[in-house]
Short mmCIF file of C-alpha atoms and ligand atoms in Angstrom, two decimals:
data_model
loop_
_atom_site.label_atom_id
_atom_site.label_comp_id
_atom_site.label_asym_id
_atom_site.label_seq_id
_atom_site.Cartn_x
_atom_site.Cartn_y
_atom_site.Cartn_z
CA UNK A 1 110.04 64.33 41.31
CA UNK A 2 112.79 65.38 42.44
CA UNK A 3 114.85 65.68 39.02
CA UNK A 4 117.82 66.99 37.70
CA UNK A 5 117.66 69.07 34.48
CA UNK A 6 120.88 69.61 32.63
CA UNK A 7 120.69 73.57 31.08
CA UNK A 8 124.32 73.39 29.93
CA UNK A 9 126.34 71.02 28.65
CA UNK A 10 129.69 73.21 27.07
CA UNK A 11 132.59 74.32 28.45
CA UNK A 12 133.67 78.06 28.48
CA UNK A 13 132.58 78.21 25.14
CA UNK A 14 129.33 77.65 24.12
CA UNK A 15 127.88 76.81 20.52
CA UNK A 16 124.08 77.30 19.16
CA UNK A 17 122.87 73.57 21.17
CA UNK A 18 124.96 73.66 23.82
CA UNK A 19 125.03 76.66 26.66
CA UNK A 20 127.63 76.55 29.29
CA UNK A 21 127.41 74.08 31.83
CA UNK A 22 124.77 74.40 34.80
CA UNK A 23 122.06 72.18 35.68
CA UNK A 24 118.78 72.90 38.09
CA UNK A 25 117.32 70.13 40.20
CA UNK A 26 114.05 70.70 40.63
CA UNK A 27 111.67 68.76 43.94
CA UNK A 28 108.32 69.68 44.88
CA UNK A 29 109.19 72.17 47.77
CA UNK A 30 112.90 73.15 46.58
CA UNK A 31 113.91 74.31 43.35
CA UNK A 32 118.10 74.80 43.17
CA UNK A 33 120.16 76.13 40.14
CA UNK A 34 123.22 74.74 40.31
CA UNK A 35 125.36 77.82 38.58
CA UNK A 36 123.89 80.43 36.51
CA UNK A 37 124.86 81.76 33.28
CA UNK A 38 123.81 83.88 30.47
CA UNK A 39 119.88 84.62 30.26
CA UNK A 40 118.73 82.14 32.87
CA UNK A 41 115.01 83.17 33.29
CA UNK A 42 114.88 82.05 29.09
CA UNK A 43 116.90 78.81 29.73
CA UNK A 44 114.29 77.47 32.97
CA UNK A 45 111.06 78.77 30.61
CA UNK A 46 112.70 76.51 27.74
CA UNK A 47 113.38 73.66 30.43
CA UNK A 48 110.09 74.06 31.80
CA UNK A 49 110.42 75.34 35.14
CA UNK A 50 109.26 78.17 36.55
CA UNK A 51 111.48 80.94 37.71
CA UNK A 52 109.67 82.14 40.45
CA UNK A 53 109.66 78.57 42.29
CA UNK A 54 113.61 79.00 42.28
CA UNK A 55 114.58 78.87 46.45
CA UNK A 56 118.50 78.30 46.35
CA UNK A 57 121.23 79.01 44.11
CA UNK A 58 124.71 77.31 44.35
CA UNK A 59 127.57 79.09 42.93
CA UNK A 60 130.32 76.08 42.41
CA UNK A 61 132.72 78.83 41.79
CA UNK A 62 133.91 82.17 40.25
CA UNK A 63 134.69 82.36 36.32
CA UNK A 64 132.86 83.76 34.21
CA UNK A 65 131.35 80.85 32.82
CA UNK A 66 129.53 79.51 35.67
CA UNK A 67 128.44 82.68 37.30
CA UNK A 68 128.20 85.25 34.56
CA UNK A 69 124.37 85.09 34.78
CA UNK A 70 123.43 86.41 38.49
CA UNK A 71 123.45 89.48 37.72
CA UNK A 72 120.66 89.06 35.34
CA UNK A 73 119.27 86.31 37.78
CA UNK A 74 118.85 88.85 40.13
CA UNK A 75 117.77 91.87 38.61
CA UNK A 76 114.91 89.84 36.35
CA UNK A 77 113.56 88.47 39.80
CA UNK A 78 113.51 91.99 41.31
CA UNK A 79 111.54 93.67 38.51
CA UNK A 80 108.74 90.50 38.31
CA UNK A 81 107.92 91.50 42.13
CA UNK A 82 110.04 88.77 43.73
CA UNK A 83 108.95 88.91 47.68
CA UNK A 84 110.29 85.62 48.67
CA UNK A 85 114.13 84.80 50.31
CA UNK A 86 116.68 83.46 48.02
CA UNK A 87 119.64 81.47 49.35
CA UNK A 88 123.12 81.95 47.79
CA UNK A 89 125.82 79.01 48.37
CA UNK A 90 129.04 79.12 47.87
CA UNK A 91 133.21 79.22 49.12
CA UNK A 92 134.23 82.76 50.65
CA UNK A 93 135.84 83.43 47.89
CA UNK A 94 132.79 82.87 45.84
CA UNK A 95 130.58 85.54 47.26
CA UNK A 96 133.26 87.95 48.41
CA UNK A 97 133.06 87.93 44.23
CA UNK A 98 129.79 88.32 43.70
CA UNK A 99 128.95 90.43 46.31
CA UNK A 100 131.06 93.03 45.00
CA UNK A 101 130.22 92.23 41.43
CA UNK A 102 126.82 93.18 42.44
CA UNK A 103 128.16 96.68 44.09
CA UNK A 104 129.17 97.58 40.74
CA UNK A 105 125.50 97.19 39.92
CA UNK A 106 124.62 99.63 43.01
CA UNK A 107 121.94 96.98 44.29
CA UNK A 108 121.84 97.78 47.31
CA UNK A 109 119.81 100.84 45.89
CA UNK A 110 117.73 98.97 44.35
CA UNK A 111 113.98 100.12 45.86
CA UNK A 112 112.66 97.26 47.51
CA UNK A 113 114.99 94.33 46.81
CA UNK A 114 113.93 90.92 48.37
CA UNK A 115 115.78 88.93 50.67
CA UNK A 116 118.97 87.20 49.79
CA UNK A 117 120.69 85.33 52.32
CA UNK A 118 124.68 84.60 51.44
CA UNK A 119 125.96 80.77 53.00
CA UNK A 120 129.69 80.74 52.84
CA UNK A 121 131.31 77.11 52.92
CA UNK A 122 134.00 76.36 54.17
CA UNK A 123 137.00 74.75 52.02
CA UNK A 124 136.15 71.36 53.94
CA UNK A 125 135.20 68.15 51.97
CA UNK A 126 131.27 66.80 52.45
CA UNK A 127 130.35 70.01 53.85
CA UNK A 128 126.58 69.81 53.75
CA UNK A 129 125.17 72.79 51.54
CA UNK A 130 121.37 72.02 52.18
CA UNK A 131 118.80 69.58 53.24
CA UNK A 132 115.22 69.43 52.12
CA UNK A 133 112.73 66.24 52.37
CA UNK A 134 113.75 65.49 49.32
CA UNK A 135 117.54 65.78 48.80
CA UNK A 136 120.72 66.66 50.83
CA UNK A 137 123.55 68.62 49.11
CA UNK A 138 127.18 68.40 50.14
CA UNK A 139 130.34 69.95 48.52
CA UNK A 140 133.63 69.22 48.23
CA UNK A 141 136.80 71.49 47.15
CA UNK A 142 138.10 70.16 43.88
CA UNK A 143 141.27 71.20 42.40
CA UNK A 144 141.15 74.15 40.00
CA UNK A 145 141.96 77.48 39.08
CA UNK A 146 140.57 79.24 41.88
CA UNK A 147 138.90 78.20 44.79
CA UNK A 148 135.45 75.72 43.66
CA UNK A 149 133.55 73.14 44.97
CA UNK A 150 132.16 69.71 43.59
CA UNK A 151 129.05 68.30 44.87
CA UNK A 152 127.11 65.71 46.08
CA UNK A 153 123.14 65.03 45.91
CA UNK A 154 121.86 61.96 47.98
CA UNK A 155 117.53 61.71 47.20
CA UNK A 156 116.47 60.68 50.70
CA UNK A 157 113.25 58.51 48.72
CA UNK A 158 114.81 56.52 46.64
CA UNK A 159 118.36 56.65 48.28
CA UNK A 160 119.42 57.03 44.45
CA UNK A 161 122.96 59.87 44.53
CA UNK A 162 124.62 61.62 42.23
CA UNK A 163 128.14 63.47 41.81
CA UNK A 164 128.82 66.44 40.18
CA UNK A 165 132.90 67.36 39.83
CA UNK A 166 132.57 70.62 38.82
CA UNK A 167 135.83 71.91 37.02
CA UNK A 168 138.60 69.88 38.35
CA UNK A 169 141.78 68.09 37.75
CA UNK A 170 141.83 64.51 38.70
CA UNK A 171 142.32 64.50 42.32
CA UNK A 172 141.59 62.65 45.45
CA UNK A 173 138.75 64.78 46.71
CA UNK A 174 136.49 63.67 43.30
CA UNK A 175 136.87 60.34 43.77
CA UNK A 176 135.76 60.28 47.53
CA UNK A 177 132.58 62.70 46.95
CA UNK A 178 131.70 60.23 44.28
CA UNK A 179 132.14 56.85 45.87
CA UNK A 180 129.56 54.70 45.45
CA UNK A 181 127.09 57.29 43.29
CA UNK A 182 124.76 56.07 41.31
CA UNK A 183 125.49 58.86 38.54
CA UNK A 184 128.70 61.03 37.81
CA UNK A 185 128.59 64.16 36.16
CA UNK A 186 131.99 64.64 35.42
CA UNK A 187 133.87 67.40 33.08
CA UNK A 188 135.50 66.65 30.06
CA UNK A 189 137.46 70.09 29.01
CA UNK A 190 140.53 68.17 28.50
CA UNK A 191 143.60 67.44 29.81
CA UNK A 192 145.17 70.66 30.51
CA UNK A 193 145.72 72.89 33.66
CA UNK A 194 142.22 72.70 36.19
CA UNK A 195 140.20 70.60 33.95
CA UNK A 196 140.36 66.80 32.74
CA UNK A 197 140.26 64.19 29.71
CA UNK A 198 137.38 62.25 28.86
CA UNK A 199 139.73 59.45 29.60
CA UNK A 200 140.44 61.43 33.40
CA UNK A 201 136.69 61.43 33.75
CA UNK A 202 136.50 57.61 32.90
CA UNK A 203 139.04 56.81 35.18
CA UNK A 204 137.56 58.85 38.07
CA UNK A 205 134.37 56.73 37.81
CA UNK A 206 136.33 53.92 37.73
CA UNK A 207 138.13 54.81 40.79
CA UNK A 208 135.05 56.30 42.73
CA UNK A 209 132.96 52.85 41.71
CA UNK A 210 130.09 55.31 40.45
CA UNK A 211 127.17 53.00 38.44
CA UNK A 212 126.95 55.48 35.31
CA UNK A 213 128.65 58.51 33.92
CA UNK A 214 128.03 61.44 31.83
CA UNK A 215 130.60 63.49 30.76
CA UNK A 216 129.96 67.39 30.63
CA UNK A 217 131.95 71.30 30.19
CA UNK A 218 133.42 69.24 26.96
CA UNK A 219 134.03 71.49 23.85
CA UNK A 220 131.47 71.93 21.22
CA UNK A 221 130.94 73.77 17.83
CA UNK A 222 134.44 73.92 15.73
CA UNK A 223 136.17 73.33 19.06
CA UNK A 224 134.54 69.23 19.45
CA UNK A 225 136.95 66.34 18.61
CA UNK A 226 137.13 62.51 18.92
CA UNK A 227 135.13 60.55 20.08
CA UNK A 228 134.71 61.69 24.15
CA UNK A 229 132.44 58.29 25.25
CA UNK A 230 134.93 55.98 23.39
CA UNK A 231 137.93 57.77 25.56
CA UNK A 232 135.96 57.45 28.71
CA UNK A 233 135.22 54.11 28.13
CA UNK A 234 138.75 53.01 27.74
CA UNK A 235 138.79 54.11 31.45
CA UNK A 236 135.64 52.84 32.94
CA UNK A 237 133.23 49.50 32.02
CA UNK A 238 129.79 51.02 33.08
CA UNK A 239 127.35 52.81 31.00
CA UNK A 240 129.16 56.58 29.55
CA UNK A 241 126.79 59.09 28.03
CA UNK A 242 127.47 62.83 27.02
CA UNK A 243 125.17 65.01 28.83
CA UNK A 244 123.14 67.15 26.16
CA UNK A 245 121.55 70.31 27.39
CA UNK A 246 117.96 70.23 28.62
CA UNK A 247 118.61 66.11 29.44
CA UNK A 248 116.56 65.13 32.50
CA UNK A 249 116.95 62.48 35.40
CA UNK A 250 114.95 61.39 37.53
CA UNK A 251 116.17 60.26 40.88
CA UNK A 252 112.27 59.07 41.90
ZN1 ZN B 1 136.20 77.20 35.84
#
């Protein structure tokens, strides 16, 4: 404990191993899913962790494939007799989003609902998202298609950190969240408008002087091609690894 638990490792499109990305970091007090998509109460039971022990949920931002799953989140926690608070994180824009999403579901009539407090963020770089006596969060605004946030997890034991870019173009905001970090997630989409290369990614670590890096939100099934670590490494001299759904680090 605490440790980080990869749940999805594809971009917008998915394939039978590999779910869209979102991760869950998991500490002995805290539990916090980072995103949430498709059927998440089956994707922590396959992972191992126990939905009910879920206390925060960070919503990087608002496309389909990083959010589509609240609903569901919600709903499932409702009907097992969920009494306890859960926090929601995210930009405005974010949970102006879901919040009405979830009016189209009526929820607010739903008997009984527990507690859900909404933290908005504010588009300002190493805003700090939450601190337990484990792990601080902060995020960052990246640069993509709407309004999203990259962040930042610093484990207060073993002052180990990690980086998460979220989807982003190359940009200057990435490389200061992850200066220094002992681990960058970064995505891998490819080259194209809000997203970047495997070879982007590389250079990103490079430029942030991160100790490893695992490239993620890459495309999978019929969609995969080349070689994404041998791009990245081209880019960046320290150790490159694909993150591969259900992949776990510890940050002990
Ligand atoms: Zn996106």
């Amino acid at each position: 404990m605490p440790k980080l638990i990869i749940l999805g490792s594809s971009n917008a499109i998915p394939d039978e191993n590999h779910e869209n990305t979102h991760m869950v970091i998991v500490g002995k007090k805290r539990t916090v899913l980072i995103d949430c998509v498709s059927n998440p109460i089956l994707r922590l039971q396959k992972a191992g962790v126990d939905f009910n022990n879920l206390t925060d949920l960070i919503l990087t931002h608002f496309h389909p494939d990083h959010v589509s799953g609240v609903p569901l989140l919600l709903m499932n926690m409702w009907l097992m007799g969920r009494r306890n608070p859960l926090n929601i994180y995210g930009l405005h824009h974010t949970l102006d989003c879901i919040e009405g999403l979830m009016g189209f579901y009526a929820w607010s009539e739903w008997p009984d609902f527990f507690p859900v407090a909404f933290y908005r963020l504010p588009m300002q770089e190493m805003t700090p998202v939450l601190e337990s006596k484990e792990f601080r969060i902060f995020a960052s605004p990246v640069q993509h298609m709407v309004p999203t946030v990259g962040l930042r997890l610093e484990f207060i034991r073993s002052k180990k950190s990690l980086a998460y870019s979220c989807d982003t173009e190359p940009c200057a905001q990435v490389i200061r969240l992850a200066e220094g970090v002992d681990v960058l997630i970064h995505e891998a989409a490819g080259a194209f408008h809000g997203h970047s290369s495997a070879a982007q990614a590389g250079e990103a670590a490079r430029q942030a002087g991160v100790g490893a890096l695992y490239l993620i939100h890459y495309p999978t099934g019929k969609y995969a091609s080349g070689d994404l670590v041998a791009e990245a490494r081209q880019r960046f001299d320290g150790p490159v690894n694909l993150a591969e759904d259900f992949m776990a680090m510890e940050f002990d």
